Coordinates of C-alpha atoms in Angstrom, one line a residue:
M25 CA 129.9 26.3 188.3
A26 CA 133.0 28.1 187.0
F27 CA 135.4 26.1 184.7
Q28 CA 138.2 26.6 187.2
C29 CA 136.2 25.3 190.0
L30 CA 135.5 22.1 188.5
P31 CA 137.9 19.3 190.0
V32 CA 141.7 19.1 189.1
D33 CA 141.5 15.5 186.7
L34 CA 138.6 17.0 184.9
I35 CA 139.8 20.0 184.2
A36 CA 143.3 17.6 182.9
E37 CA 140.8 16.1 180.6
I38 CA 139.2 19.2 179.1
L39 CA 142.9 20.9 178.7
G40 CA 143.6 17.4 177.1
E41 CA 141.7 17.9 173.8
L42 CA 142.9 21.5 172.9
D43 CA 145.6 21.8 170.6
L44 CA 149.0 23.5 171.9
D45 CA 148.5 27.2 171.5
S46 CA 145.6 27.2 172.8
L47 CA 146.5 25.2 176.0
I48 CA 149.6 27.1 176.2
K49 CA 147.9 30.4 177.0
M50 CA 145.2 28.2 179.0
S51 CA 148.4 27.5 181.6
Y52 CA 149.2 31.3 182.1
L53 CA 145.3 32.7 182.7
S54 CA 145.2 31.8 186.3
K55 CA 147.0 29.6 188.9
R56 CA 145.0 27.2 189.2
F57 CA 145.3 26.3 186.2
H58 CA 148.9 26.8 186.3
S59 CA 149.8 24.3 188.8
V60 CA 147.3 21.8 187.0
A61 CA 149.5 22.1 183.7
S62 CA 152.6 21.9 185.9
D63 CA 151.3 18.7 187.4
S64 CA 153.2 16.0 185.9
S65 CA 151.0 13.6 187.6
L66 CA 147.9 15.0 185.7
N67 CA 149.9 16.0 182.2
P68 CA 147.1 17.6 180.4
W69 CA 150.2 18.0 177.7
R70 CA 150.7 14.1 176.5
R71 CA 147.5 13.9 174.3
P72 CA 148.0 17.2 171.9
I73 CA 151.5 15.7 171.7
L74 CA 150.9 12.5 170.3
R75 CA 148.5 14.0 168.6
N76 CA 151.1 16.0 167.2
L77 CA 153.9 12.8 167.0
R78 CA 151.1 11.1 164.8
S79 CA 150.5 13.1 162.5
S80 CA 152.1 14.6 159.4
T81 CA 152.7 18.2 160.0
Y82 CA 153.4 19.2 163.8
E83 CA 152.2 22.7 164.9
S84 CA 154.9 25.6 165.5
A85 CA 154.7 25.5 169.0
L86 CA 156.3 22.0 169.5
K87 CA 159.2 23.2 168.4
H88 CA 160.1 25.2 171.4
L89 CA 158.3 23.8 173.9
S90 CA 160.8 23.1 176.2
V91 CA 160.7 26.6 177.4
R92 CA 157.9 26.0 178.3
M93 CA 157.9 25.9 182.6
T94 CA 154.2 24.2 182.7
V95 CA 155.5 21.7 180.3
P96 CA 156.7 18.6 182.5
R97 CA 160.0 17.5 181.0
Q98 CA 158.6 13.5 181.0
N99 CA 157.1 14.3 177.7
W100 CA 160.0 15.3 175.8
I101 CA 161.0 11.6 176.7
E102 CA 157.6 10.9 173.8
I103 CA 159.0 13.5 171.9
L104 CA 162.1 12.4 171.2
A105 CA 161.4 9.0 170.6
L106 CA 158.4 9.0 167.9
A107 CA 159.3 12.6 166.3
R108 CA 160.9 12.9 163.1
P109 CA 165.1 13.1 163.1
A110 CA 165.1 16.1 160.9
F111 CA 163.0 18.1 163.9
I112 CA 165.2 16.9 166.5
L113 CA 168.2 18.0 164.9
Y114 CA 167.9 20.9 163.3
E115 CA 163.9 22.4 164.7
A116 CA 163.0 21.6 168.3
S117 CA 165.0 23.2 171.0
I118 CA 166.2 20.8 173.1
P119 CA 165.5 20.5 176.9
N120 CA 168.1 20.0 179.7
L121 CA 167.3 15.5 180.8
R122 CA 169.2 13.6 183.3
S123 CA 171.7 11.1 181.9
S124 CA 169.3 8.4 182.8
E125 CA 166.5 9.7 181.1
W126 CA 168.1 10.5 177.7
E127 CA 169.3 6.2 178.1
E128 CA 165.4 5.8 178.4
C129 CA 165.0 7.9 175.4
Y130 CA 167.9 6.1 173.1
K131 CA 166.7 2.7 174.5
R132 CA 162.5 3.6 173.2
R133 CA 163.9 5.2 170.1
F134 CA 166.8 2.4 168.6
M135 CA 167.0 -1.1 168.1
P136 CA 168.4 -3.0 171.1
G137 CA 171.8 -3.7 168.3
W138 CA 172.5 -0.1 167.8
R139 CA 173.4 0.1 171.5
R140 CA 176.7 -0.7 170.3
W141 CA 177.3 2.3 168.4
R142 CA 177.5 4.1 171.8
K143 CA 180.8 2.8 173.1
D144 CA 181.9 4.9 175.7
S145 CA 179.8 8.4 175.2
F146 CA 177.6 9.9 177.4
W147 CA 173.9 8.5 176.5
K148 CA 172.9 12.5 175.5
E149 CA 175.7 12.1 172.4
A150 CA 174.9 8.9 172.0
F151 CA 171.3 9.5 170.9
L152 CA 172.2 12.7 169.1
K153 CA 174.7 10.8 166.9
M154 CA 172.7 7.5 165.7
L155 CA 169.9 9.9 165.4
H156 CA 171.8 11.9 162.8
R157 CA 173.3 8.4 161.1
V158 CA 169.7 7.4 160.6
W159 CA 168.6 10.6 158.7
H160 CA 171.9 10.6 156.8
R161 CA 171.9 7.3 156.0
S162 CA 167.4 7.9 155.2
V163 CA 168.2 11.1 152.4
T164 CA 171.3 9.5 150.8
S165 CA 172.3 5.9 150.1
C166 CA 175.9 6.2 151.6
T167 CA 176.7 2.8 153.3
A168 CA 180.8 3.8 154.7
D169 CA 178.9 3.2 158.1
E170 CA 177.5 -0.4 157.5
A171 CA 178.7 -1.4 154.4
W172 CA 176.9 -5.2 154.4
T173 CA 173.2 -5.8 155.5
K174 CA 171.6 -8.1 157.5
Y175 CA 168.7 -10.1 157.3
I176 CA 166.8 -13.0 158.6
V177 CA 165.4 -16.1 156.5
L178 CA 162.7 -18.0 158.8
N179 CA 162.6 -22.1 157.4
R180 CA 160.2 -24.5 157.4
N181 CA 161.3 -26.7 160.0
G182 CA 162.0 -23.8 162.0
S183 CA 165.6 -22.9 162.0
A184 CA 166.6 -19.4 161.4
N185 CA 170.1 -17.9 159.3
E186 CA 171.3 -14.7 159.4
L187 CA 172.5 -13.7 156.0
E188 CA 173.9 -10.6 154.9
A189 CA 174.7 -8.5 151.4
S190 CA 176.7 -5.8 150.0
S191 CA 174.1 -2.9 151.1
R192 CA 175.0 -1.0 147.6
N193 CA 173.6 -3.6 145.8
Y194 CA 171.2 -4.8 148.1
N195 CA 168.2 -5.4 146.5
P196 CA 164.8 -7.7 149.2
L197 CA 163.1 -8.2 146.0
A198 CA 165.1 -9.4 144.3
V199 CA 167.1 -11.2 147.1
F200 CA 163.7 -12.7 147.8
N201 CA 162.6 -13.6 144.1
E202 CA 166.1 -15.3 143.6
M203 CA 165.3 -18.0 147.0
K204 CA 162.0 -18.7 145.0
L205 CA 163.6 -19.9 142.3
Q206 CA 166.1 -22.3 144.0
N207 CA 163.1 -23.2 145.9
N208 CA 160.7 -23.8 142.7
L209 CA 158.6 -21.4 143.6
S210 CA 159.1 -18.6 141.0
H211 CA 155.7 -18.7 139.3
L212 CA 154.0 -18.1 143.1
E213 CA 153.5 -14.3 144.2
T214 CA 155.5 -12.6 146.7
R215 CA 153.6 -11.3 149.2
V216 CA 155.1 -8.5 151.0
T217 CA 153.6 -7.8 155.0
L218 CA 154.4 -5.2 157.1
V219 CA 155.5 -6.7 160.1
V220 CA 156.1 -3.7 162.9
E221 CA 156.5 0.2 162.3
L222 CA 159.3 1.9 165.0
A223 CA 159.7 5.9 165.0
D224 CA 162.8 5.1 162.3
V225 CA 162.6 1.6 161.5
R226 CA 160.1 -1.3 159.1
I227 CA 160.1 -4.9 159.8
F228 CA 159.1 -6.5 156.6
A229 CA 158.7 -9.9 155.6
F230 CA 158.8 -11.9 152.1
G231 CA 157.2 -14.8 151.5
T232 CA 154.1 -17.1 148.9
L233 CA 150.4 -18.2 149.3
G234 CA 149.9 -21.4 147.7
K235 CA 148.2 -24.8 147.4
P236 CA 150.6 -27.4 148.1
R237 CA 150.9 -31.2 147.6
S238 CA 152.1 -32.0 150.7
N239 CA 152.8 -30.6 154.2
L240 CA 156.1 -30.8 153.1
T241 CA 156.4 -27.3 151.6
V242 CA 154.0 -25.6 154.2
N243 CA 156.1 -23.0 156.7
P244 CA 153.8 -22.7 160.4
N245 CA 156.2 -20.7 161.3
A246 CA 155.6 -18.1 159.0
Q247 CA 151.9 -17.9 159.9
I248 CA 152.6 -18.2 163.6
F249 CA 155.0 -15.1 163.1
L250 CA 152.4 -13.2 161.0
Q251 CA 149.4 -13.8 163.2
P252 CA 150.7 -15.1 166.0
P253 CA 147.8 -17.6 167.8
G254 CA 145.3 -16.3 170.0
I255 CA 145.6 -12.9 168.7
Q256 CA 142.9 -11.8 166.5
A257 CA 142.0 -8.4 164.6
G258 CA 139.0 -5.9 165.2
E259 CA 136.0 -6.2 163.3
E260 CA 136.5 -3.7 160.6
E261 CA 139.7 -4.9 159.7
H262 CA 137.9 -7.9 159.6
M263 CA 135.5 -6.8 156.9
L264 CA 138.5 -4.7 155.2
S265 CA 140.4 -8.6 155.0
K266 CA 137.2 -10.0 153.3
L267 CA 136.8 -7.2 150.4
V268 CA 140.7 -7.7 149.7
A269 CA 140.1 -11.8 149.5
M270 CA 136.5 -11.1 147.2
R271 CA 138.8 -8.2 144.8
K272 CA 141.7 -11.2 144.3
Q273 CA 139.6 -14.3 144.0
H274 CA 140.9 -14.3 140.5
S275 CA 144.2 -12.7 140.7
L276 CA 145.7 -15.6 143.1
V277 CA 148.5 -17.6 141.7
D278 CA 148.1 -21.3 142.3
D279 CA 150.2 -24.0 142.1
H280 CA 147.5 -26.2 139.6
G281 CA 146.2 -29.7 139.8
V282 CA 147.2 -29.7 143.3
Y283 CA 144.8 -30.3 146.1
P284 CA 143.8 -27.5 149.1
M285 CA 145.1 -29.1 152.3
S286 CA 143.4 -29.0 155.6
P287 CA 143.4 -25.4 157.8
S288 CA 144.9 -27.3 161.2
M289 CA 147.7 -27.3 158.8
S290 CA 148.5 -23.4 159.4
V291 CA 148.8 -23.2 163.0
P292 CA 149.4 -26.8 164.8
T293 CA 147.0 -27.1 167.2
Y294 CA 149.3 -27.8 170.2
L295 CA 149.9 -24.2 169.7
S296 CA 146.6 -22.4 169.4
N297 CA 146.1 -24.1 172.9
E298 CA 149.0 -22.7 174.6
Y299 CA 148.5 -19.4 173.1
I300 CA 144.7 -18.9 174.0
S301 CA 144.9 -15.9 176.2
P302 CA 146.9 -13.5 174.5
S303 CA 146.8 -10.8 177.4
T304 CA 148.7 -12.9 179.9
T305 CA 151.4 -14.7 176.8
Y306 CA 152.5 -11.7 174.9
T307 CA 154.1 -8.6 176.8
R308 CA 153.9 -5.1 174.1
L309 CA 156.7 -3.8 173.3
T310 CA 158.5 -0.3 174.6
H311 CA 161.7 -1.1 174.2
P312 CA 161.9 0.3 171.3
Q313 CA 158.4 1.7 171.0
P314 CA 156.5 0.9 167.9
A315 CA 154.7 3.9 166.4
P316 CA 152.0 4.7 166.8
S317 CA 150.4 2.9 164.3
H318 CA 151.9 -0.2 165.8
A319 CA 151.2 0.8 169.5
K320 CA 149.7 -2.3 171.0
Y321 CA 152.5 -4.5 168.9
P322 CA 152.8 -8.0 169.2
L323 CA 148.9 -7.8 170.2
F324 CA 146.3 -6.0 167.0
T325 CA 146.4 -1.9 166.8
P326 CA 142.7 -0.6 165.6
G327 CA 142.9 2.2 163.0
G328 CA 143.9 0.7 159.7
G329 CA 147.9 0.6 160.3
D330 CA 148.2 -3.1 161.5
T331 CA 148.1 -4.9 157.8
R332 CA 149.4 -8.3 159.2
W333 CA 145.6 -9.8 159.3
C334 CA 144.6 -8.4 155.7
G335 CA 144.6 -11.2 153.7
S336 CA 143.8 -14.0 156.3
V337 CA 140.4 -14.2 154.8
A338 CA 142.0 -15.7 151.9
L339 CA 143.8 -18.1 153.6
E340 CA 141.1 -19.7 155.2
E341 CA 138.4 -19.6 152.3
E342 CA 141.1 -20.2 149.2
G343 CA 143.2 -22.5 151.2
L344 CA 146.1 -21.0 151.1
H345 CA 149.0 -21.7 152.8
W346 CA 152.7 -20.0 153.4
V347 CA 155.4 -22.0 151.8
G348 CA 158.7 -22.0 151.8
A349 CA 161.1 -19.5 153.4
L350 CA 159.9 -16.3 154.8
M351 CA 162.3 -13.6 154.5
H352 CA 162.6 -10.9 157.2
V353 CA 164.5 -7.3 156.7
A354 CA 164.7 -3.9 158.4
D355 CA 164.1 -1.0 156.2
L356 CA 164.9 2.6 157.1
A357 CA 161.0 4.6 157.1
L358 CA 162.1 6.9 154.1
H359 CA 164.3 4.8 152.5
P360 CA 162.8 4.8 148.7
W361 CA 162.0 0.6 148.6
F362 CA 159.1 0.5 149.5

């Protein structure tokens, strides 16, 4: 049977395995291939586009994909939501999209609080202005737009404080070290965990692990936030976690002279029962859309990018618990802090 005589959905699956250059050539070989490539419901372009967006270098064909009439416009929502700012601003040919599509791009890419910058402008104008603001902030130390940087501290009692510091002198490690000193935890190692990565922003959590004398210093909310009840990492990540635990077995900073506590104190039993079915309890984050490394957030995303469970074996086997406050910071993806 000839290739073009196959069912259209099978043709689309095969075309989706090609690179963009080959797919462009195939889409013009015959009327049947042209109709399959142009069909927005089959959309064989999505997989090669996503492969490009997940790689460090883009194919040259991605720059001017908008001039191809065989490429459904819906693919540009993915590109505008995930591609690098410099690529969109200075390299790509942007297609004509409806206002509702630009609105979708804006909500998928940027934090909900950033919608205030739109004011009365059109969605396209707001999107490009905000993207340029992100690019400018990531390659310079300019703080003219945001003189103050906000961060959140999750306390042991479940309350949270939104604090702020001068952007010009802001250093999250220095801020957290001062918090440790005030809470008599400066002898414990600072643990920095990447919670989720978006197109332009990464959310980090700063905390400390130790063996406390009582539950007065334990922060069960930190455990719940970093490793939501009911969600488990994959087998590969579980093995990696064991490896990390073995390597750090003799390098952990312990609070000497204290006794290990019951593992049940990390996550209360009633919460574990309440979140027993993660598929119905949790909803995948879509606005803003996470980066491919955290595509299933808050659920676990395989591939090695989701490191929230890395070192969890150490918590279980060494009797370590999150103590003190947990600090959350948002960092631009290209910022030199980390």
